[in-house]
PDB file of C-alpha atoms in Angstrom:
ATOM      1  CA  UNK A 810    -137.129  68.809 134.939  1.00 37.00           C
ATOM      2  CA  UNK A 811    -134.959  68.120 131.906  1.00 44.00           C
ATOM      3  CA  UNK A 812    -132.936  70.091 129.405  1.00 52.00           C
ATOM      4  CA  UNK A 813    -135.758  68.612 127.020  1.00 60.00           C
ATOM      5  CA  UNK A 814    -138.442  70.065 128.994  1.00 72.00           C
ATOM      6  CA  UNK A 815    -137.404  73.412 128.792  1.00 88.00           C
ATOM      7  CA  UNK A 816    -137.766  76.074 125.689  1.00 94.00           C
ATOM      8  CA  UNK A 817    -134.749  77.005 124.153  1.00 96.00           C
ATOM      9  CA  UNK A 818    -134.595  81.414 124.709  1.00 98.00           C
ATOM     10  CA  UNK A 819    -134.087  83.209 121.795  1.00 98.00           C
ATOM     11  CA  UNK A 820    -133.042  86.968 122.700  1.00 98.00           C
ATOM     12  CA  UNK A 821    -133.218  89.791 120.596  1.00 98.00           C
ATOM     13  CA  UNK A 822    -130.555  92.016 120.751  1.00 98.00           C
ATOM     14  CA  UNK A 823    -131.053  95.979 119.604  1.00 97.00           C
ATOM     15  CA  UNK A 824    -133.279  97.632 122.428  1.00 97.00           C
ATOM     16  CA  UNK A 825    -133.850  94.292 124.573  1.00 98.00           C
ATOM     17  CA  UNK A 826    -130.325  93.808 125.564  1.00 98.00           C
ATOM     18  CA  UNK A 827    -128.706  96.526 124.335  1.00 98.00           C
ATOM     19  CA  UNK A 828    -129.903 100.406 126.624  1.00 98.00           C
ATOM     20  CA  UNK A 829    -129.765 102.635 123.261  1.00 97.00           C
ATOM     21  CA  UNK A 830    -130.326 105.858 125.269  1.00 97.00           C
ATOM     22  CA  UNK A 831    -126.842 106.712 124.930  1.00 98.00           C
ATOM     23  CA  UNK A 832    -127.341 106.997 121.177  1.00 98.00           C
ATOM     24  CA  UNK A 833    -129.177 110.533 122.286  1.00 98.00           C
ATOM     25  CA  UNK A 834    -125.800 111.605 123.492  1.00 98.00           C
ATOM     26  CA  UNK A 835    -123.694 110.768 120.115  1.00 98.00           C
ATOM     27  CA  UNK A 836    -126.880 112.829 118.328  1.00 98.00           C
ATOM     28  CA  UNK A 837    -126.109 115.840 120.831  1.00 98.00           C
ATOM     29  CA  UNK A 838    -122.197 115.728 119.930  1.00 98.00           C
ATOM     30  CA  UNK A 839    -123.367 116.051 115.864  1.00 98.00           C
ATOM     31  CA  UNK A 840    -124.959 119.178 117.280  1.00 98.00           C
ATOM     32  CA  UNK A 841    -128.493 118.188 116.753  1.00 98.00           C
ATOM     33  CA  UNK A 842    -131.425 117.097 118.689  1.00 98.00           C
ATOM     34  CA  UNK A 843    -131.040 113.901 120.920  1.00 98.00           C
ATOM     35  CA  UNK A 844    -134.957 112.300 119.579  1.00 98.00           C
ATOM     36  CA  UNK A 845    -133.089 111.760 116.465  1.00 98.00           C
ATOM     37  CA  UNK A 846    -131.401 108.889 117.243  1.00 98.00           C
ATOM     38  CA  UNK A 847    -135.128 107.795 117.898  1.00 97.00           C
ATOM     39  CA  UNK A 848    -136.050 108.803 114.146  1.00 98.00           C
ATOM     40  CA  UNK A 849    -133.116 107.260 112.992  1.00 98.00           C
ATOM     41  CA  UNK A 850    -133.429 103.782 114.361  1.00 98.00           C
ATOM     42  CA  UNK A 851    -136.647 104.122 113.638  1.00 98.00           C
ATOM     43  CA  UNK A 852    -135.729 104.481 109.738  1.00 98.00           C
ATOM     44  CA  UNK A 853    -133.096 101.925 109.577  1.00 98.00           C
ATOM     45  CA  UNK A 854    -136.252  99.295 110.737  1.00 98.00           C
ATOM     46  CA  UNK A 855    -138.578 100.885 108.269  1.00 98.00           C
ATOM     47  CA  UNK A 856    -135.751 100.057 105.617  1.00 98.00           C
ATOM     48  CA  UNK A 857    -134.807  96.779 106.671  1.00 98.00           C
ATOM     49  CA  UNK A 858    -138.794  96.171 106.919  1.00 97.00           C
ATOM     50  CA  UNK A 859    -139.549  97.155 103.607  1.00 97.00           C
ATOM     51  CA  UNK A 860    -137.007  94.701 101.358  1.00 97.00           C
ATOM     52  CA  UNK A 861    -137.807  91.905 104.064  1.00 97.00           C
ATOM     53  CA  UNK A 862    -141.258  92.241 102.284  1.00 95.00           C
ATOM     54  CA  UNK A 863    -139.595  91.757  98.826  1.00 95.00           C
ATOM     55  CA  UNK A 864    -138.055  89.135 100.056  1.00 93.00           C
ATOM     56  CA  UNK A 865    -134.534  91.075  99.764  1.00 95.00           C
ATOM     57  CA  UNK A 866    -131.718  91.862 102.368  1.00 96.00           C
ATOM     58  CA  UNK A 867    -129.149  94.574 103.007  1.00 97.00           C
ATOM     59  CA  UNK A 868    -126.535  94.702 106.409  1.00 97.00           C
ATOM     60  CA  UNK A 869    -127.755  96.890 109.286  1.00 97.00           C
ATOM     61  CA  UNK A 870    -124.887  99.116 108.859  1.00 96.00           C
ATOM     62  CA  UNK A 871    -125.831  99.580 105.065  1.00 97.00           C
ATOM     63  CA  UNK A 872    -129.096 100.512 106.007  1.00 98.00           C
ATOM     64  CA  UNK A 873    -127.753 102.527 109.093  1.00 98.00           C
ATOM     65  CA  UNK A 874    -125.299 104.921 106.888  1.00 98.00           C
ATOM     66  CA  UNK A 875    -127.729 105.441 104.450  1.00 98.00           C
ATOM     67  CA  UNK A 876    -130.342 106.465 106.861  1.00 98.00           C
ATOM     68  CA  UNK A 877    -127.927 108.936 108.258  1.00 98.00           C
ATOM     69  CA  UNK A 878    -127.015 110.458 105.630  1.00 98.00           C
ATOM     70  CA  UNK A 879    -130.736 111.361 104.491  1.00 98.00           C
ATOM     71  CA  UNK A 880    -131.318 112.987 107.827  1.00 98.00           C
ATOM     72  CA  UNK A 881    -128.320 114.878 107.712  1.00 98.00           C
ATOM     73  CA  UNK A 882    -129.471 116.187 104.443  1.00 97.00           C
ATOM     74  CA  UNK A 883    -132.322 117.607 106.344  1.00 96.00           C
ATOM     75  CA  UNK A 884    -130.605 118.752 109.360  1.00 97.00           C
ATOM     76  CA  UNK A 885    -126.953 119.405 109.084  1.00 98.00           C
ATOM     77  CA  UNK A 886    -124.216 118.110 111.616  1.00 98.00           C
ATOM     78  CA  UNK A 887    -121.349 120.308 112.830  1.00 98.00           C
ATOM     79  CA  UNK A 888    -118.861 117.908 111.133  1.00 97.00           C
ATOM     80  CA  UNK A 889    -118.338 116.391 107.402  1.00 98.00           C
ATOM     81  CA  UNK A 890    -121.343 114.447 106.876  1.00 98.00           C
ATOM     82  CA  UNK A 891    -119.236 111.248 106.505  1.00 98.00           C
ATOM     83  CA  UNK A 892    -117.414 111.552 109.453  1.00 98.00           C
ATOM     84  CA  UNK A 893    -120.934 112.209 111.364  1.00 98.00           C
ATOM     85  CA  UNK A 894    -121.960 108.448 109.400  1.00 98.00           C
ATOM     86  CA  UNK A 895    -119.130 106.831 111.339  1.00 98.00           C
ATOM     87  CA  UNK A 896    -119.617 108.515 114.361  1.00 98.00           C
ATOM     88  CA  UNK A 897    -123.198 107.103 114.916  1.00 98.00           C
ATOM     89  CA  UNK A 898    -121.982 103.316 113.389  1.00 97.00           C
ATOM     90  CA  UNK A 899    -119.756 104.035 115.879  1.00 97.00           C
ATOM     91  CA  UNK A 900    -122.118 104.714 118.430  1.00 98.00           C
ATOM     92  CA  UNK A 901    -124.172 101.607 118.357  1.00 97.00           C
ATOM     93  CA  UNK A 902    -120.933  99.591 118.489  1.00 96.00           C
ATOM     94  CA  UNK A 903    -119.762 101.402 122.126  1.00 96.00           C
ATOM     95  CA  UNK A 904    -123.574 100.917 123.406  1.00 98.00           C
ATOM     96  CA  UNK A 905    -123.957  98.879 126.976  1.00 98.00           C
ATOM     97  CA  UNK A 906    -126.224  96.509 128.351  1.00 98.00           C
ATOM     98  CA  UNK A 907    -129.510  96.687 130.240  1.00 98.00           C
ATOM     99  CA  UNK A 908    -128.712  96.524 134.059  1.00 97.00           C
ATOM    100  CA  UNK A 909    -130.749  93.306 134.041  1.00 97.00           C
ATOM    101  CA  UNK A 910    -128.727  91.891 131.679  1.00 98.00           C
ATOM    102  CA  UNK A 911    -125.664  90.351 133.580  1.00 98.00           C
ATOM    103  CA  UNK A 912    -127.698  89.185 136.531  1.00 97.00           C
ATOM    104  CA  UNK A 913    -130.489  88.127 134.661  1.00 98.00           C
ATOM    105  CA  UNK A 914    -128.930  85.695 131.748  1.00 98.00           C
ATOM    106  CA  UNK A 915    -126.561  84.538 134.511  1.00 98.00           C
ATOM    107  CA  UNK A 916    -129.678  83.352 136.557  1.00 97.00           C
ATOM    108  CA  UNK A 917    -131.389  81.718 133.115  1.00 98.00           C
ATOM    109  CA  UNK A 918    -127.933  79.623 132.329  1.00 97.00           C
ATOM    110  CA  UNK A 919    -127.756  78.540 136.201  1.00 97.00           C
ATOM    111  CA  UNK A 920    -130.795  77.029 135.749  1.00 96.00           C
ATOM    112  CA  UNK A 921    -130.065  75.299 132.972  1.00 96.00           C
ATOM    113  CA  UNK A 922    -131.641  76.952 129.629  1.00 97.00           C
ATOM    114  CA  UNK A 923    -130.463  76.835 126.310  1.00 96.00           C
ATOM    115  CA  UNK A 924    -129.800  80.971 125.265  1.00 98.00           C
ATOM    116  CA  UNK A 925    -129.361  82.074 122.067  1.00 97.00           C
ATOM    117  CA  UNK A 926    -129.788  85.475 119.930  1.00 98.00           C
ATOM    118  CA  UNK A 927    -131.296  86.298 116.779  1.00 98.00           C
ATOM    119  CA  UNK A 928    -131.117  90.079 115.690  1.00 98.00           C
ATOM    120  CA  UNK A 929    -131.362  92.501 112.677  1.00 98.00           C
ATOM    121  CA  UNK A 930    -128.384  93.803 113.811  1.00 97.00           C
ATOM    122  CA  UNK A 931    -124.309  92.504 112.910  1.00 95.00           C
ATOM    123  CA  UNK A 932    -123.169  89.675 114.260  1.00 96.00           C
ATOM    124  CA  UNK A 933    -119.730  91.475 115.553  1.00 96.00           C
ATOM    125  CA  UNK A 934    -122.061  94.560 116.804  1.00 97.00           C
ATOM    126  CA  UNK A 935    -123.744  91.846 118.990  1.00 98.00           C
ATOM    127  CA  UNK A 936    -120.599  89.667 119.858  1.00 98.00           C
ATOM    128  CA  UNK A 937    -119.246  92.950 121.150  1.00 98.00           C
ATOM    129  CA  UNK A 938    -122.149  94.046 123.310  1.00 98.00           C
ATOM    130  CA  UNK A 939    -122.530  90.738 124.941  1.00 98.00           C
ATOM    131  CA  UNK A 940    -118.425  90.141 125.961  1.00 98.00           C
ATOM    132  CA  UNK A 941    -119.361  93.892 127.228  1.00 97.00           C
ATOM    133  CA  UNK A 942    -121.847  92.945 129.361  1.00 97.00           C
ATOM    134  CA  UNK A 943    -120.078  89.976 130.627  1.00 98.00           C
ATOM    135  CA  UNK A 944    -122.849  87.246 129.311  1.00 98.00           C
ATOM    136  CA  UNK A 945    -121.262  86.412 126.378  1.00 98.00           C
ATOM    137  CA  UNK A 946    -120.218  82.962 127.591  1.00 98.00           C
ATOM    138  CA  UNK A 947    -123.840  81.970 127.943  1.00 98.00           C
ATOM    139  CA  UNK A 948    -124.837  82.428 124.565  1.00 98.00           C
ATOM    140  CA  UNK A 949    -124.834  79.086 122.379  1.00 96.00           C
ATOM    141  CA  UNK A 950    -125.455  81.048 118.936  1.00 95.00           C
ATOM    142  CA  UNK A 951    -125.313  84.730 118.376  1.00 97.00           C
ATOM    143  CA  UNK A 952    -127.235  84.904 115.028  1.00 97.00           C
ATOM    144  CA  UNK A 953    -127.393  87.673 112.671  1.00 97.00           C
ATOM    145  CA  UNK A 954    -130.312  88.300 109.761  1.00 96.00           C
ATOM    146  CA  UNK A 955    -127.121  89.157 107.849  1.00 94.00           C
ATOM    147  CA  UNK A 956    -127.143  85.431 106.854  1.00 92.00           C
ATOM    148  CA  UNK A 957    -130.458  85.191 106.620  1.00 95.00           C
ATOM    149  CA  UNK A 958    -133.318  85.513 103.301  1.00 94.00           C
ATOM    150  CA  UNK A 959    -134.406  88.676 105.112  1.00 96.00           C
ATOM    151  CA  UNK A 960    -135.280  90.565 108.441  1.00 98.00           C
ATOM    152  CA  UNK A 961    -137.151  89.716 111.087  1.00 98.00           C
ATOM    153  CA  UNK A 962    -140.667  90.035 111.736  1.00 97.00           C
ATOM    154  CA  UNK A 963    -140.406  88.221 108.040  1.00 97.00           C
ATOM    155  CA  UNK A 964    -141.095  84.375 108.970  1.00 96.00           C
ATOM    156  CA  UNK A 965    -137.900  83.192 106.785  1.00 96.00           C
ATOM    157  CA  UNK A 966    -136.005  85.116 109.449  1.00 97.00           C
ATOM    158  CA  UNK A 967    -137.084  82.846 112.070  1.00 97.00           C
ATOM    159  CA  UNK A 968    -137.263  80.057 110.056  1.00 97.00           C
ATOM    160  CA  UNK A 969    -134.161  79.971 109.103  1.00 96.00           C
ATOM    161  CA  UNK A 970    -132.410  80.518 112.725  1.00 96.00           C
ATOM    162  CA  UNK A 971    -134.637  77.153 113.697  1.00 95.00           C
ATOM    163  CA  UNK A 972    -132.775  75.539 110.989  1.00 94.00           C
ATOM    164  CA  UNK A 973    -129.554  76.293 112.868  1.00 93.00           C
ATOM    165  CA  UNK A 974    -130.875  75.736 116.365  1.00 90.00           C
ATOM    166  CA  UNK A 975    -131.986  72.334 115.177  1.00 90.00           C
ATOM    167  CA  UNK A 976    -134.777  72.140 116.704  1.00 88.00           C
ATOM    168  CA  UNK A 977    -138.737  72.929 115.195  1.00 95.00           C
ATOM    169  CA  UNK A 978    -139.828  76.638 116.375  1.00 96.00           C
ATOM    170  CA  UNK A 979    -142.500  75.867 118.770  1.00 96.00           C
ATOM    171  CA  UNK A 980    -139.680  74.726 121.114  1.00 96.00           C
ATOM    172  CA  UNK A 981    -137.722  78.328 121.168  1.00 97.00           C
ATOM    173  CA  UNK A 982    -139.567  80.927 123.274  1.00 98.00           C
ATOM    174  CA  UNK A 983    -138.674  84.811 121.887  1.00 98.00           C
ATOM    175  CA  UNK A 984    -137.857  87.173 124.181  1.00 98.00           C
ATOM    176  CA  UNK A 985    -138.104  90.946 122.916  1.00 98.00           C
ATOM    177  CA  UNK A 986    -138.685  94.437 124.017  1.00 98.00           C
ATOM    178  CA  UNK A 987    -140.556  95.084 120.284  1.00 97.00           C
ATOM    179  CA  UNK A 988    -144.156  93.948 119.729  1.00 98.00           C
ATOM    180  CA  UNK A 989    -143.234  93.719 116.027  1.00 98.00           C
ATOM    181  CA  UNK A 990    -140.247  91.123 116.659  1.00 98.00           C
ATOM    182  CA  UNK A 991    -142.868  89.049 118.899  1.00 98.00           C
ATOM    183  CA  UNK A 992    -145.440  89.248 117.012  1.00 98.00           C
ATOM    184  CA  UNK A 993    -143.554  88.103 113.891  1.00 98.00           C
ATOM    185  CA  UNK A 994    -142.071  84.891 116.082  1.00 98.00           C
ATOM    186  CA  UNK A 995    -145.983  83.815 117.170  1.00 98.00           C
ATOM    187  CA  UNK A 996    -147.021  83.995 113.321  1.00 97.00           C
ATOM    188  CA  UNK A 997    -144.482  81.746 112.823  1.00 97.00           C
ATOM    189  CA  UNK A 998    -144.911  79.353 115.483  1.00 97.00           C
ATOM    190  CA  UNK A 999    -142.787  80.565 118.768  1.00 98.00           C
ATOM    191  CA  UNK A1000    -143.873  81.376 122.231  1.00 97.00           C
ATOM    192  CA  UNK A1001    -142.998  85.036 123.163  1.00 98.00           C
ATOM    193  CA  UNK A1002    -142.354  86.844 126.183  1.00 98.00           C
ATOM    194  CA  UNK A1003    -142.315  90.850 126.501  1.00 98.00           C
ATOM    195  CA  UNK A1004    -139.482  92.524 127.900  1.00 98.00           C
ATOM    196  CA  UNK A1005    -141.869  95.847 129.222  1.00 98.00           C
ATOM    197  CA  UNK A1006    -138.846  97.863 131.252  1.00 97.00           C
ATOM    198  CA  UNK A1007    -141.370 100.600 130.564  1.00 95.00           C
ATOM    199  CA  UNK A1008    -145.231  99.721 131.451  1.00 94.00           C
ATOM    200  CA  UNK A1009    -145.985 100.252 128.330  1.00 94.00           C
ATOM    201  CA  UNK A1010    -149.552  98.956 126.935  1.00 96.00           C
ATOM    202  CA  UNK A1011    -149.504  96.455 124.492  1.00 97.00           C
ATOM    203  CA  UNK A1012    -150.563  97.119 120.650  1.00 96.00           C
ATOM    204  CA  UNK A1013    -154.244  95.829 120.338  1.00 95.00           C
ATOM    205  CA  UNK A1014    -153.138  94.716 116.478  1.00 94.00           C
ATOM    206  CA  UNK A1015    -150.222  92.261 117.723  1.00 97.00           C
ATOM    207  CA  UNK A1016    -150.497  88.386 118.972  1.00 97.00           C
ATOM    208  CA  UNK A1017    -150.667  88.785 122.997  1.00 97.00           C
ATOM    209  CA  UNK A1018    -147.149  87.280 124.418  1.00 98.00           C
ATOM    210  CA  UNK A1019    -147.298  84.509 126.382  1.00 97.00           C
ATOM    211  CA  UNK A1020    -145.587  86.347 129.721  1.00 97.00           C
ATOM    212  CA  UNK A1021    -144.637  90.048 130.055  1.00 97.00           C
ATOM    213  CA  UNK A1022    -141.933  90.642 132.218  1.00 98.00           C
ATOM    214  CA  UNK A1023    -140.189  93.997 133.202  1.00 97.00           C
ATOM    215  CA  UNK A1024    -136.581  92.515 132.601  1.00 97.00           C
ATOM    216  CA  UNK A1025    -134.691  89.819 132.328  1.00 98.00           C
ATOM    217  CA  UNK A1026    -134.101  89.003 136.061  1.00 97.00           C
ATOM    218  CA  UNK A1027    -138.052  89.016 136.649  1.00 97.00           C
ATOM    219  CA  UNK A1028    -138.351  86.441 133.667  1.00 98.00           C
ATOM    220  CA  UNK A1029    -135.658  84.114 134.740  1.00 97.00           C
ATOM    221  CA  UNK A1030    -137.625  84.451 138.250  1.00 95.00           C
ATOM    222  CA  UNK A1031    -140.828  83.322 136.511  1.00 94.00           C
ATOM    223  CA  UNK A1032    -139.079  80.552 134.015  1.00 94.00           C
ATOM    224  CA  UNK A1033    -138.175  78.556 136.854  1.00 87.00           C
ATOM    225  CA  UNK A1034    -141.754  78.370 138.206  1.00 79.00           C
ATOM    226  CA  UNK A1035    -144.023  78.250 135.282  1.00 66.00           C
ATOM    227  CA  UNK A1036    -141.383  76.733 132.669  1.00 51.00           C
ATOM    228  CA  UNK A1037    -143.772  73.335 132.681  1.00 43.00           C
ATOM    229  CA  UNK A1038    -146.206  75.758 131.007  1.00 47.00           C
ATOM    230  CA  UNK A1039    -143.777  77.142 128.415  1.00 50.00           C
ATOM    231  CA  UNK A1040    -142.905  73.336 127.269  1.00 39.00           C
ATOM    232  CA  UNK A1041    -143.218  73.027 123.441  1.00 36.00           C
TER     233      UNK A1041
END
């Protein structure tokens, strides 16, 4: 089996590689309910979501302070609300890796892939997060939407990444933890695979992936045995 043979792996990076549960904790230290960080994420995606349809584009962090300050407006931190802004930027920029991270890309780059990630979030924020988790090395491009027409799931998104790779999208195989980010890479012509760390069912209204996995260990496991099925 060649380098040629195999799909190039395009990670995401918010939620697949990065654990966001500690964002609960930097919610608690506002003095307000952990879920939020939940309802907050949640927003910046709906905002990022809704100019991607518009064909528009604004920076994660943008969308992130703005976000927070609406809630906050709603339910009041025990701090200036500005400072409580830049103490949840701050929080996704301290946030760790999955524990099947390290192990896991390691295993993928021994055997020879190409690995690359695409996200929604900053390229720094992801730069950071990966030297973290000690996988940065194995990364040939850590791209960020920031540079992009628009968000993913738009197509442009991933259209535009391809561009960079070099290389047409049926080739690159998507690996995400968010049926929305899959789904959007099948429509435009990618291969898929689900990171479920949570036996979760799939969403009857999204493109089926082409493998499931529940990390990134058990899909460099499977990559080196079905890989000839995966071939572009």
């Amino acid at each position: 089996m060649t380098a040629d043979d195999k799909p190039v792996l395009v990670f995401d990076v918010n939620e697949t590689m990065s654990d966001m549960s500690p964002l609960q904790g930097v919610f608690e230290e506002l003095g307000l309910p952990g879920p939020l960080a939940q309802t907050w994420f949640a927003g910046v995606l709906r905002e990022g979501f809704a100019l991607a349809v518009h064909g528009e584009s604004q920076p994660f962090a943008v969308l992130g302070d703005s976000v927070a300050r609406s809630l906050f407006a709603a339910q009041a931190p025990n701090r200036d609300v500005e400072e409580a802004v830049r103490h949840v930027r701050e929080g996704m920029q301290r946030l760790p890796v999955h524990p099947d991270i390290r192990s896991g890309i390691a295993a993928l780059a021994e055997a020879g892939f190409r690995i690359t990630a695409l996200t929604n979030g900053s390229e720094a924020t992801s730069e950071g997060l990966l030297e973290r988790g000690g996988v940065r090395q194995h990364f040939e491009h850590v791209l960020s939407v920031d540079d992009a027409p628009c968000w993913k799931p738009a197509p442009e998104a991933y259209a535009w990444a391809g561009g960079i790779w070099g290389l047409p999208l049926e080739r690159a195989l998507m690996v995400a933890a968010n049926a929305w980010d899959l789904h959007g890479a099948a429509r435009a012509g990618m291969r898929t695979v689900w990171v479920d760390r949570d036996g979760a069912p799939w969403p009857e209204y999204a493109r089926t992936p082409d493998l499931r996995v529940s990390g990134v260990r058990e899909l460099a496991a499977r990559l080196r045995g079905d890989v000839v099925g995966l071939r572009g």
